[in-house]
PDB file of C-alpha atoms in Angstrom:
ATOM      1  CA  MET A1384     -11.075   8.722 -34.957  1.00 41.00           C
ATOM      2  CA  SER A1385      -7.349   8.797 -35.626  1.00 47.00           C
ATOM      3  CA  THR A1386      -5.006   6.131 -34.343  1.00 49.00           C
ATOM      4  CA  THR A1387      -2.713   8.690 -32.697  1.00 57.00           C
ATOM      5  CA  THR A1388      -2.596   8.944 -28.945  1.00 65.00           C
ATOM      6  CA  GLU A1389      -4.896  11.520 -27.373  1.00 59.00           C
ATOM      7  CA  THR A1390      -2.713  14.061 -25.557  1.00 65.00           C
ATOM      8  CA  GLY A1391      -5.299  16.322 -24.015  1.00 66.00           C
ATOM      9  CA  GLN A1392      -6.694  18.140 -27.025  1.00 71.00           C
ATOM     10  CA  VAL A1393      -9.918  16.123 -26.950  1.00 71.00           C
ATOM     11  CA  THR A1394     -10.404  15.576 -23.222  1.00 69.00           C
ATOM     12  CA  GLY A1395      -8.708  18.697 -21.907  1.00 70.00           C
ATOM     13  CA  THR A1396      -6.685  16.499 -19.547  1.00 66.00           C
ATOM     14  CA  GLN A1397      -3.095  15.590 -20.276  1.00 68.00           C
ATOM     15  CA  ASP A1398      -2.407  11.867 -20.599  1.00 79.00           C
ATOM     16  CA  LYS A1399      -0.216  11.721 -17.503  1.00 83.00           C
ATOM     17  CA  ASP A1400      -2.956  13.223 -15.323  1.00 83.00           C
ATOM     18  CA  TYR A1401      -5.660  11.156 -16.979  1.00 84.00           C
ATOM     19  CA  ASN A1402      -3.578   8.025 -16.380  1.00 89.00           C
ATOM     20  CA  ILE A1403      -3.400   8.751 -12.642  1.00 93.00           C
ATOM     21  CA  ILE A1404      -7.149   9.364 -12.540  1.00 93.00           C
ATOM     22  CA  TRP A1405      -7.743   6.093 -14.405  1.00 93.00           C
ATOM     23  CA  PHE A1406      -5.422   4.226 -12.033  1.00 96.00           C
ATOM     24  CA  VAL A1407      -7.237   5.532  -8.944  1.00 97.00           C
ATOM     25  CA  GLU A1408     -10.618   4.587 -10.413  1.00 97.00           C
ATOM     26  CA  ALA A1409      -9.349   1.105 -11.309  1.00 98.00           C
ATOM     27  CA  CYS A1410      -7.989   0.568  -7.790  1.00 98.00           C
ATOM     28  CA  LEU A1411     -11.235   1.696  -6.175  1.00 98.00           C
ATOM     29  CA  SER A1412     -13.311  -0.406  -8.560  1.00 98.00           C
ATOM     30  CA  ASN A1413     -11.129  -3.406  -7.786  1.00 98.00           C
ATOM     31  CA  ALA A1414     -11.548  -2.853  -4.032  1.00 98.00           C
ATOM     32  CA  LEU A1415     -15.327  -2.854  -4.482  1.00 98.00           C
ATOM     33  CA  ARG A1416     -15.276  -5.974  -6.666  1.00 98.00           C
ATOM     34  CA  LEU A1417     -13.083  -7.799  -4.156  1.00 98.00           C
ATOM     35  CA  GLU A1418     -15.713  -7.192  -1.480  1.00 98.00           C
ATOM     36  CA  SER A1419     -18.042  -9.579  -3.313  1.00 98.00           C
ATOM     37  CA  TYR A1420     -15.215 -12.086  -3.847  1.00 98.00           C
ATOM     38  CA  ILE A1421     -14.535 -12.028  -0.102  1.00 98.00           C
ATOM     39  CA  ALA A1422     -18.218 -12.656   0.610  1.00 98.00           C
ATOM     40  CA  ASP A1423     -18.271 -15.543  -1.898  1.00 98.00           C
ATOM     41  CA  ALA A1424     -15.221 -17.143  -0.292  1.00 98.00           C
ATOM     42  CA  GLU A1425     -16.688 -16.734   3.191  1.00 98.00           C
ATOM     43  CA  ARG A1426     -19.993 -18.295   2.106  1.00 98.00           C
ATOM     44  CA  ALA A1427     -18.015 -21.236   0.749  1.00 98.00           C
ATOM     45  CA  GLY A1428     -16.143 -21.535   4.055  1.00 98.00           C
ATOM     46  CA  ASP A1429     -12.784 -20.817   2.396  1.00 98.00           C
ATOM     47  CA  SER A1430     -11.055 -18.525   4.874  1.00 98.00           C
ATOM     48  CA  GLU A1431      -7.706 -18.832   3.086  1.00 98.00           C
ATOM     49  CA  LEU A1432      -9.209 -17.421  -0.107  1.00 98.00           C
ATOM     50  CA  ALA A1433     -11.150 -14.741   1.787  1.00 98.00           C
ATOM     51  CA  ASP A1434      -7.916 -13.636   3.494  1.00 98.00           C
ATOM     52  CA  PHE A1435      -6.131 -13.573   0.136  1.00 98.00           C
ATOM     53  CA  PHE A1436      -8.838 -11.322  -1.311  1.00 98.00           C
ATOM     54  CA  ARG A1437      -8.711  -9.084   1.803  1.00 98.00           C
ATOM     55  CA  ARG A1438      -4.976  -8.594   1.325  1.00 98.00           C
ATOM     56  CA  ALA A1439      -5.522  -7.816  -2.355  1.00 98.00           C
ATOM     57  CA  GLN A1440      -8.277  -5.386  -1.408  1.00 98.00           C
ATOM     58  CA  GLY A1441      -5.919  -3.656   1.023  1.00 98.00           C
ATOM     59  CA  GLU A1442      -3.337  -3.264  -1.720  1.00 98.00           C
ATOM     60  CA  SER A1443      -5.975  -1.821  -4.056  1.00 98.00           C
ATOM     61  CA  ARG A1444      -6.986   0.686  -1.402  1.00 98.00           C
ATOM     62  CA  LYS A1445      -3.350   1.572  -0.823  1.00 98.00           C
ATOM     63  CA  GLY A1446      -2.811   2.106  -4.552  1.00 98.00           C
ATOM     64  CA  ALA A1447      -5.870   4.349  -4.717  1.00 98.00           C
ATOM     65  CA  GLU A1448      -4.685   6.441  -1.777  1.00 98.00           C
ATOM     66  CA  GLN A1449      -1.203   6.800  -3.255  1.00 98.00           C
ATOM     67  CA  GLY A1450      -2.666   7.751  -6.616  1.00 97.00           C
ATOM     68  CA  LYS A1451      -4.973  10.330  -5.049  1.00 97.00           C
ATOM     69  CA  ALA A1452      -2.082  11.863  -3.122  1.00 97.00           C
ATOM     70  CA  LEU A1453       0.092  12.033  -6.227  1.00 96.00           C
ATOM     71  CA  LEU A1454      -2.698  13.560  -8.294  1.00 94.00           C
ATOM     72  CA  ALA A1455      -3.465  16.130  -5.584  1.00 94.00           C
ATOM     73  CA  SER A1456       0.180  17.192  -5.376  1.00 94.00           C
ATOM     74  CA  ARG A1457       0.401  17.547  -9.153  1.00 89.00           C
ATOM     75  CA  LEU A1458      -2.860  19.470  -9.466  1.00 86.00           C
ATOM     76  CA  THR A1459      -1.807  22.002  -6.822  1.00 88.00           C
ATOM     77  CA  LYS A1460       1.345  22.707  -8.871  1.00 82.00           C
ATOM     78  CA  ALA A1461      -0.658  23.435 -12.021  1.00 63.00           C
TER      79      ALA A1461
END
């Protein structure tokens, strides 16, 4: 495979759209992963850490929602 950046010829999806899709998936994946970190902190009795992970999870969810909204607005223009 060449070292040049893929610009949609291979995937059929332009980089900028693919990047938004990747970002949304990463945010959602992070939100899921943080659920187990919250449970681990709660089992250890560390409410400060559990609250920290809950805030981080909320930010991941927010990022995913913003990314989905941006992608939807761009796809309806296409």
